[in-house]
Tab-separated table of C-alpha atoms in Angstrom:
chain	number	residue	atom	x	y	z
A	84	MET	CA	22.099	-26.935	-54.088
A	85	PRO	CA	25.373	-25.016	-54.812
A	86	LYS	CA	27.294	-23.916	-51.753
A	87	THR	CA	27.474	-20.362	-53.101
A	88	LEU	CA	23.310	-20.231	-53.178
A	89	LEU	CA	23.332	-21.880	-49.903
A	90	LEU	CA	25.538	-19.107	-48.314
A	91	ARG	CA	23.485	-16.605	-49.935
A	92	CYS	CA	20.096	-17.803	-48.653
A	93	TRP	CA	21.803	-18.227	-44.929
A	94	LEU	CA	22.859	-14.492	-45.302
A	95	ALA	CA	19.674	-13.258	-46.558
A	96	GLY	CA	17.840	-15.321	-43.546
A	97	LEU	CA	20.279	-13.682	-40.924
A	98	LEU	CA	19.664	-10.059	-42.337
A	99	LEU	CA	16.048	-10.549	-42.206
A	100	GLY	CA	16.211	-12.044	-38.797
A	101	LEU	CA	18.486	-8.822	-37.736
A	102	GLY	CA	16.125	-6.789	-39.456
A	103	SER	CA	13.059	-8.080	-37.193
A	104	LEU	CA	14.998	-7.934	-34.209
A	105	VAL	CA	16.078	-4.160	-34.554
A	106	LEU	CA	12.379	-3.441	-35.458
A	107	ALA	CA	11.271	-5.165	-32.197
A	108	GLN	CA	13.598	-3.021	-30.046
A	109	PRO	CA	12.330	0.209	-28.560
A	110	PRO	CA	14.230	3.374	-29.663
A	111	ARG	CA	17.474	4.000	-28.183
A	112	GLY	CA	18.540	7.401	-26.913
A	113	PRO	CA	21.369	8.764	-24.466
A	114	LEU	CA	21.546	7.126	-21.157
A	115	VAL	CA	19.262	8.823	-18.715
A	116	VAL	CA	20.098	8.285	-15.017
A	117	SER	CA	17.046	9.401	-12.749
A	118	PRO	CA	16.564	9.896	-10.176
A	119	GLN	CA	20.052	10.584	-8.823
A	120	VAL	CA	20.132	10.644	-5.080
A	121	ASN	CA	23.235	12.836	-4.186
A	122	ALA	CA	25.602	12.699	-0.859
A	123	ASP	CA	24.077	15.770	0.402
A	124	LYS	CA	20.344	14.610	0.205
A	125	THR	CA	19.629	16.529	-2.763
A	126	VAL	CA	18.010	14.703	-5.943
A	127	THR	CA	18.684	15.167	-9.314
A	128	PHE	CA	15.711	14.082	-11.858
A	129	ARG	CA	16.169	13.949	-15.446
A	130	TYR	CA	13.521	13.289	-18.408
A	131	LEU	CA	14.647	12.979	-22.141
A	132	ALA	CA	12.112	14.871	-24.277
A	133	PRO	CA	13.729	16.917	-27.292
A	134	LEU	CA	10.447	18.098	-28.508
A	135	ALA	CA	8.931	19.202	-25.246
A	136	ASN	CA	8.241	22.852	-24.817
A	137	GLU	CA	7.979	22.542	-21.002
A	138	VAL	CA	8.658	19.906	-18.348
A	139	LYS	CA	8.000	20.187	-14.578
A	140	LEU	CA	8.616	18.105	-11.777
A	141	SER	CA	5.811	17.207	-9.142
A	142	GLY	CA	6.417	15.317	-5.890
A	143	GLN	CA	5.569	15.159	-2.561
A	144	PHE	CA	8.670	16.515	-1.492
A	145	LEU	CA	7.785	19.851	-3.216
A	146	ARG	CA	5.017	22.487	-2.375
A	147	ALA	CA	4.444	23.242	-6.054
A	148	PRO	CA	5.659	21.723	-9.518
A	149	MET	CA	9.187	22.824	-10.144
A	150	ALA	CA	10.363	23.833	-13.561
A	151	MET	CA	13.161	22.010	-15.326
A	152	THR	CA	15.840	22.996	-17.728
A	153	LYS	CA	16.816	21.446	-21.104
A	154	ASP	CA	20.364	21.043	-22.673
A	155	ALA	CA	21.252	20.573	-26.223
A	156	GLN	CA	20.370	16.709	-26.365
A	157	GLY	CA	17.007	17.636	-25.139
A	158	LEU	CA	17.529	16.270	-21.768
A	159	TRP	CA	15.499	18.100	-19.042
A	160	SER	CA	16.802	18.243	-15.378
A	161	VAL	CA	16.343	19.757	-11.995
A	162	THR	CA	18.121	19.296	-8.844
A	163	VAL	CA	15.796	19.762	-5.482
A	164	GLY	CA	16.589	19.530	-1.746
A	165	PRO	CA	18.366	18.537	0.534
A	166	VAL	CA	15.311	15.942	0.861
A	167	LYS	CA	14.027	14.570	4.238
A	168	PRO	CA	15.014	10.903	4.305
A	169	ASP	CA	12.085	8.894	3.173
A	170	ILE	CA	10.182	7.415	0.198
A	171	TYR	CA	8.131	9.882	-2.175
A	172	PRO	CA	6.113	9.566	-5.163
A	173	TYR	CA	6.941	11.911	-7.877
A	174	SER	CA	6.002	12.303	-11.827
A	175	PHE	CA	6.732	14.874	-14.706
A	176	GLN	CA	4.353	17.276	-16.472
A	177	VAL	CA	5.328	17.219	-19.832
A	178	ASP	CA	3.661	20.057	-21.642
A	179	GLY	CA	0.710	19.453	-19.437
A	180	VAL	CA	0.593	15.706	-19.411
A	181	THR	CA	1.618	13.814	-16.241
A	182	THR	CA	3.985	10.760	-16.807
A	183	MET	CA	6.032	8.474	-14.976
A	184	ASP	CA	9.874	8.424	-15.059
A	185	PRO	CA	10.987	6.173	-17.662
A	186	ALA	CA	14.447	5.840	-16.293
A	187	ASN	CA	13.104	4.412	-12.804
A	188	VAL	CA	11.824	1.004	-12.462
A	189	ALA	CA	10.291	1.869	-9.051
A	190	PHE	CA	6.553	2.973	-9.447
A	191	PHE	CA	3.373	3.525	-7.377
A	192	PRO	CA	0.573	0.940	-7.755
A	193	ASN	CA	-2.540	2.897	-8.408
A	194	GLU	CA	-5.834	2.736	-10.327
A	195	ARG	CA	-5.827	6.507	-11.401
A	196	PHE	CA	-2.209	7.456	-11.644
A	197	LYS	CA	1.067	5.949	-11.979
A	198	ALA	CA	3.788	7.793	-10.285
A	199	SER	CA	7.373	6.914	-9.681
A	200	LEU	CA	9.188	6.386	-6.445
A	201	VAL	CA	12.335	8.086	-5.193
A	202	ASP	CA	14.010	6.456	-2.029
A	203	VAL	CA	16.247	9.072	-0.033
A	204	PRO	CA	18.096	7.175	2.419
A	205	GLY	CA	19.009	8.053	5.992
A	206	ASP	CA	22.475	8.334	7.448
A	207	ALA	CA	21.155	5.648	9.664
A	208	PRO	CA	18.865	2.935	8.165
A	209	LEU	CA	15.232	3.936	8.276
A	210	ILE	CA	12.769	1.462	9.530
A	211	HIS	CA	11.917	0.585	6.120
A	212	ALA	CA	15.168	0.168	4.697
A	213	LEU	CA	16.581	-3.173	3.243
A	214	ARG	CA	18.933	-4.253	6.038
A	215	GLU	CA	21.133	-7.358	6.514
A	216	VAL	CA	18.420	-9.164	8.517
A	217	PRO	CA	16.485	-12.514	7.841
A	218	HIS	CA	13.758	-11.849	5.252
A	219	GLY	CA	10.260	-13.139	4.872
A	220	SER	CA	8.771	-13.786	1.611
A	221	VAL	CA	5.986	-12.004	-0.539
A	222	ASN	CA	3.557	-14.155	-2.305
A	223	TYR	CA	0.935	-13.085	-4.956
A	224	GLU	CA	-2.332	-15.204	-4.463
A	225	TYR	CA	-5.565	-15.533	-6.405
A	226	TYR	CA	-8.972	-16.777	-4.600
A	227	PRO	CA	-12.458	-17.462	-5.458
A	228	SER	CA	-14.232	-14.170	-4.787
A	229	MET	CA	-17.859	-12.645	-5.057
A	230	GLU	CA	-20.230	-13.146	-8.130
A	231	GLY	CA	-17.986	-15.785	-9.416
A	232	THR	CA	-14.964	-13.481	-9.892
A	233	THR	CA	-11.164	-14.193	-8.930
A	234	GLY	CA	-9.694	-12.023	-6.252
A	235	SER	CA	-6.054	-11.322	-5.678
A	236	LEU	CA	-3.906	-10.760	-2.517
A	237	VAL	CA	-0.378	-9.929	-1.654
A	238	VAL	CA	0.772	-12.146	1.450
A	239	TYR	CA	3.843	-11.735	3.470
A	240	THR	CA	5.197	-14.594	5.447
A	241	PRO	CA	7.714	-13.946	8.255
A	242	PRO	CA	11.485	-15.029	8.315
A	243	GLY	CA	11.609	-18.823	9.077
A	244	TYR	CA	8.037	-19.416	7.776
A	245	ASP	CA	9.266	-21.893	5.272
A	246	GLN	CA	11.936	-23.619	7.550
A	247	SER	CA	9.450	-24.186	10.349
A	248	PRO	CA	6.455	-26.287	8.938
A	249	ASN	CA	4.805	-26.981	12.183
A	250	LYS	CA	4.700	-23.419	13.432
A	251	LYS	CA	1.574	-21.415	12.987
A	252	TYR	CA	1.260	-17.684	13.124
A	253	PRO	CA	-1.158	-14.844	13.670
A	254	VAL	CA	-2.369	-12.663	10.861
A	255	TYR	CA	-2.698	-9.035	10.141
A	256	TYR	CA	-5.205	-8.120	7.353
A	257	LEU	CA	-4.002	-4.706	6.059
A	258	ILE	CA	-6.156	-2.616	3.445
A	259	SER	CA	-4.858	-0.015	1.116
A	260	GLY	CA	-6.481	3.323	0.429
A	261	THR	CA	-8.942	4.409	-2.390
A	262	THR	CA	-7.513	3.728	-5.818
A	263	ASP	CA	-4.637	1.744	-4.422
A	264	THR	CA	-4.095	-1.860	-5.433
A	265	GLU	CA	-3.236	-4.841	-3.351
A	266	GLU	CA	0.443	-4.184	-4.186
A	267	THR	CA	0.648	-0.591	-2.458
A	268	PHE	CA	1.420	-1.735	1.065
A	269	PHE	CA	4.039	-3.891	-0.352
A	270	LYS	CA	5.643	-1.657	-2.989
A	271	VAL	CA	4.962	1.762	-1.667
A	272	GLY	CA	4.491	1.067	2.392
A	273	LYS	CA	7.422	-1.432	2.434
A	274	THR	CA	5.315	-3.519	4.719
A	275	ASN	CA	7.610	-6.616	4.428
A	276	LEU	CA	10.774	-4.775	5.115
A	277	ILE	CA	9.465	-2.958	8.108
A	278	LEU	CA	8.338	-6.188	9.585
A	279	ASP	CA	11.443	-7.957	8.634
A	280	ASN	CA	13.305	-5.270	10.546
A	281	LEU	CA	10.957	-4.936	13.565
A	282	ILE	CA	11.132	-8.874	14.033
A	283	ALA	CA	14.958	-8.945	13.742
A	284	GLU	CA	15.138	-6.102	16.578
A	285	GLY	CA	12.775	-8.107	18.711
A	286	LYS	CA	10.078	-5.533	18.526
A	287	ALA	CA	7.271	-7.389	16.812
A	288	LYS	CA	5.914	-10.846	16.913
A	289	PRO	CA	6.264	-12.756	13.616
A	290	MET	CA	2.923	-12.825	11.911
A	291	ILE	CA	1.562	-13.274	8.250
A	292	ILE	CA	0.388	-9.973	6.709
A	293	VAL	CA	-2.418	-10.288	4.060
A	294	MET	CA	-3.037	-7.328	1.662
A	295	PRO	CA	-6.178	-7.317	-0.046
A	296	TYR	CA	-7.534	-5.287	-3.251
A	297	GLY	CA	-10.188	-2.965	-1.701
A	298	ASN	CA	-12.285	-2.117	-4.661
A	299	ILE	CA	-14.628	-5.138	-5.050
A	300	ALA	CA	-16.915	-3.356	-7.341
A	301	ALA	CA	-14.099	-2.375	-10.097
A	302	ARG	CA	-12.800	-5.988	-9.960
A	303	VAL	CA	-16.477	-7.287	-10.583
A	304	ALA	CA	-17.129	-4.814	-13.255
A	305	GLU	CA	-13.626	-5.697	-14.944
A	306	GLN	CA	-14.044	-9.358	-14.935
A	307	LYS	CA	-17.815	-9.329	-16.244
A	308	GLY	CA	-16.882	-6.966	-19.044
A	309	GLY	CA	-18.433	-3.958	-17.427
A	310	ALA	CA	-17.160	-0.509	-16.815
A	311	LYS	CA	-15.347	0.565	-13.853
A	312	PRO	CA	-17.654	2.387	-11.614
A	313	ALA	CA	-16.774	5.893	-10.151
A	314	ASP	CA	-15.558	6.220	-6.734
A	315	PRO	CA	-18.410	7.193	-4.139
A	316	THR	CA	-18.518	10.901	-3.622
A	317	VAL	CA	-19.865	10.843	-0.043
A	318	ARG	CA	-17.569	8.929	2.361
A	319	ASP	CA	-20.524	7.715	4.548
A	320	GLY	CA	-23.311	7.700	1.740
A	321	ALA	CA	-25.372	4.798	0.766
A	322	ASP	CA	-23.158	3.693	-2.119
A	323	ALA	CA	-19.824	3.873	0.159
A	324	VAL	CA	-21.445	1.868	2.782
A	325	LYS	CA	-22.580	-0.625	0.452
A	326	ARG	CA	-19.155	-0.982	-1.204
A	327	ALA	CA	-17.640	-1.369	2.244
A	328	ASN	CA	-20.121	-3.966	3.306
A	329	ASP	CA	-19.354	-6.034	-0.053
A	330	PHE	CA	-15.600	-5.845	1.053
A	331	THR	CA	-16.519	-6.916	4.361
A	332	ALA	CA	-18.502	-10.059	2.995
A	333	ASP	CA	-15.585	-10.898	0.647
A	334	LEU	CA	-12.949	-10.690	3.470
A	335	VAL	CA	-14.836	-12.564	6.137
A	336	ASN	CA	-16.625	-15.213	3.795
A	337	ASN	CA	-13.702	-15.679	1.071
A	338	VAL	CA	-10.500	-14.200	2.152
A	339	ILE	CA	-9.967	-15.467	5.738
A	340	PRO	CA	-11.258	-19.086	4.558
A	341	TYR	CA	-8.782	-19.003	1.813
A	342	ILE	CA	-5.752	-17.846	4.178
A	343	GLU	CA	-6.660	-20.261	6.886
A	344	LYS	CA	-6.713	-23.185	4.389
A	345	ASN	CA	-3.524	-22.477	2.549
A	346	TYR	CA	-1.375	-20.718	5.091
A	347	ARG	CA	-0.374	-21.831	8.624
A	348	ALA	CA	-2.736	-19.192	10.549
A	349	ILE	CA	-3.660	-19.538	13.828
A	350	PRO	CA	-7.594	-19.085	13.888
A	351	GLY	CA	-9.528	-17.071	16.177
A	352	ARG	CA	-10.248	-13.709	16.809
A	353	ASP	CA	-7.383	-13.065	19.423
A	354	ASN	CA	-5.174	-14.022	16.474
A	355	ARG	CA	-6.536	-11.703	13.872
A	356	ALA	CA	-5.948	-8.060	13.294
A	357	ILE	CA	-7.120	-5.695	10.707
A	358	GLY	CA	-6.066	-2.372	9.594
A	359	GLY	CA	-6.088	0.057	6.676
A	360	PHE	CA	-5.169	3.595	5.222
A	361	SER	CA	-7.896	5.996	4.183
A	362	ARG	CA	-10.921	4.036	2.481
A	363	GLY	CA	-9.073	0.896	3.856
A	364	GLY	CA	-9.321	2.252	7.367
A	365	GLY	CA	-12.860	2.840	6.710
A	366	GLN	CA	-13.498	-0.631	5.696
A	367	THR	CA	-11.469	-1.811	8.624
A	368	LEU	CA	-13.363	-0.092	10.886
A	369	ARG	CA	-16.691	-1.276	9.591
A	370	THR	CA	-15.607	-4.686	9.029
A	371	ALA	CA	-14.342	-4.972	12.777
A	372	PHE	CA	-17.431	-3.499	14.341
A	373	SER	CA	-19.660	-5.692	12.465
A	374	HIS	CA	-17.705	-8.678	13.130
A	375	MET	CA	-16.586	-8.338	16.612
A	376	ASP	CA	-16.147	-12.117	16.696
A	377	LYS	CA	-13.488	-12.069	14.223
A	378	PHE	CA	-10.864	-9.353	15.116
A	379	ALA	CA	-9.511	-8.460	18.430
A	380	TRP	CA	-6.909	-5.756	17.017
A	381	VAL	CA	-8.222	-3.033	14.693
A	382	CYS	CA	-5.764	0.003	13.463
A	383	ALA	CA	-7.344	2.920	11.653
A	384	TYR	CA	-4.764	4.926	9.636
A	385	SER	CA	-6.053	8.169	8.478
A	386	SER	CA	-9.709	7.009	8.678
A	387	TYR	CA	-12.783	7.474	10.803
A	388	LEU	CA	-16.448	6.844	11.101
A	389	SER	CA	-18.823	9.570	11.756
A	390	PRO	CA	-20.749	9.610	14.901
A	391	GLN	CA	-24.090	9.357	12.756
A	392	GLU	CA	-22.948	6.162	11.101
A	393	MET	CA	-21.645	4.925	14.657
A	394	GLU	CA	-25.008	5.457	15.971
A	395	ARG	CA	-26.930	4.199	13.008
A	396	SER	CA	-24.773	1.142	12.152
A	397	TYR	CA	-22.845	0.109	15.303
A	398	PRO	CA	-24.777	1.247	18.573
A	399	ALA	CA	-23.585	-1.906	20.260
A	400	ILE	CA	-20.013	-0.637	20.181
A	401	VAL	CA	-21.005	2.415	22.131
A	402	SER	CA	-23.996	1.329	24.209
A	403	ASN	CA	-21.894	-1.240	26.138
A	404	PRO	CA	-18.396	0.324	26.264
A	405	ALA	CA	-17.069	-2.067	29.068
A	406	ASN	CA	-17.874	-5.271	26.553
A	407	THR	CA	-16.249	-3.392	23.819
A	408	ASN	CA	-13.080	-2.680	25.679
A	409	LYS	CA	-13.063	-6.374	26.801
A	410	GLN	CA	-13.572	-7.366	23.437
A	411	LEU	CA	-10.963	-4.992	21.877
A	412	LYS	CA	-7.136	-5.748	22.726
A	413	LEU	CA	-6.291	-2.644	20.609
A	414	LEU	CA	-8.223	0.091	18.756
A	415	TRP	CA	-5.815	2.519	17.057
A	416	VAL	CA	-6.541	5.721	15.380
A	417	SER	CA	-3.899	7.866	13.615
A	418	VAL	CA	-3.896	10.926	11.391
A	419	GLY	CA	-1.607	13.695	10.239
A	420	SER	CA	-2.114	17.266	11.271
A	421	ASP	CA	-2.067	18.360	7.548
A	422	ASP	CA	-4.373	15.380	6.455
A	423	PHE	CA	-7.796	16.411	4.696
A	424	LEU	CA	-9.328	13.826	7.157
A	425	TYR	CA	-7.789	15.392	10.446
A	426	LYS	CA	-10.943	17.147	11.428
A	427	GLY	CA	-13.185	14.098	10.973
A	428	THR	CA	-10.664	11.850	12.542
A	429	LEU	CA	-10.457	13.969	15.682
A	430	GLU	CA	-13.926	14.243	15.862
A	431	PHE	CA	-13.888	10.249	15.848
A	432	MET	CA	-11.670	10.408	18.650
A	433	ASP	CA	-13.546	12.661	20.757
A	434	TYR	CA	-16.760	10.456	20.173
A	435	LEU	CA	-15.014	7.377	21.290
A	436	LYS	CA	-13.823	9.123	24.314
A	437	ALA	CA	-17.001	10.554	25.277
A	438	LYS	CA	-18.390	6.994	24.946
A	439	GLN	CA	-15.915	5.635	26.962
A	440	VAL	CA	-14.387	3.524	24.372
A	441	ASN	CA	-10.743	2.688	24.968
A	442	TYR	CA	-8.238	3.712	22.093
A	443	LYS	CA	-4.894	4.592	21.452
A	444	SER	CA	-4.038	7.488	18.981
A	445	LEU	CA	-1.203	9.167	17.427
A	446	VAL	CA	-1.246	12.461	15.692
A	447	THR	CA	1.793	13.176	13.355
A	448	ASP	CA	2.968	15.896	11.259
A	449	GLY	CA	2.092	15.692	7.693
A	450	GLY	CA	-0.679	14.961	5.361
A	451	HIS	CA	-2.647	12.184	3.943
A	452	THR	CA	0.590	10.417	2.552
A	453	TRP	CA	2.419	6.941	2.443
A	454	MET	CA	5.175	8.711	4.311
A	455	ASN	CA	2.827	8.714	7.295
A	456	VAL	CA	1.499	5.161	6.677
A	457	LYS	CA	4.793	3.646	6.771
A	458	MET	CA	5.183	5.274	10.257
A	459	TYR	CA	1.901	4.115	11.708
A	460	VAL	CA	2.724	0.431	10.718
A	461	ALA	CA	6.205	0.714	12.381
A	462	GLN	CA	4.239	2.012	15.448
A	463	THR	CA	1.546	-0.447	15.590
A	464	ALA	CA	3.022	-3.751	14.404
A	465	PRO	CA	4.676	-3.905	17.592
A	466	LEU	CA	1.417	-3.843	19.623
A	467	LEU	CA	-0.195	-6.776	17.712
A	468	PHE	CA	-0.587	-9.971	19.185
A	469	GLN	CA	1.240	-8.986	22.527
A	470	PRO	CA	0.172	-9.883	25.823
A	471	GLN	CA	-2.091	-7.239	27.341
A	472	THR	CA	-0.918	-5.356	30.723
A	473	PRO	CA	-3.704	-5.067	33.193
């Protein structure tokens, strides 16, 4: 073949390849920096939408959505604050449609919504901040679960775990709330960084933390080709209790054996803790109270059981408080004063007190938020697996 023809064919192929590459790339526009945390703790948010008529910012640092302003390029922006240092979910409302921030890689794992996250650092590093300390590892695991399905876990191992192959550790099973996923305590709650920092300060005992997915019914439906069922409408109704019992069965019969086979976990109830937020807190209490032989440390974050359910399903817990107090090395209950579960949680505390069941409690400001959850984890982790004072 003549060299000229070969060159033409090569050029044609190159142009076709470049054309395919261009078609495969997403459209490019102006570089958008969002969120931008400023030195004075104000935060600037930006969203590129030249054809939009209205864009608003929603976030847990705001009382109500805030209107944004559009420039000549179609870039909407607003500056808010100063904002109290913490990690907050936020989103944009674009002509009435809620969307994540496409300029931000940090997002909130959830079944219903996909918010973005903004981290406003403190002048001194907060307990969840990434610090120059030894760090543990975070692993994603799959295990054989109920009805032939495959379950998913996020597992934190403490600093030094891989370097000390003969050392074993206690385990904290930590469960997210309604519509959260197994990633939420990791990506939003920053549990791995909280433990890294507490361990480095000598305030918490090194431990494995296992973060399971709490919605067994949704996973079974998804893997068997069915529709995801709606969430229960009554917190202690028959459907909610059944789903909680299914979670309990999966945790006790599948998750714990998998962890104790594949990780260097110390067996026995004294070396197992269980805790959770919201629905995960309800699952925590139901699992612990129905399996007192499995857990000695119990932490309920923004959650409770009603006196009626306690009397109906867990009479042994309150009928023999001396035995309960002997078995439970820690029963923790915490809630925010603006939390929609505040009243029920306080009633639960009053019920435990009246029945002479020992517990530790913390009532904070704020609502049903992950800002509070991080605080609760930071407060309870130092109490777990520690020697008990008389």
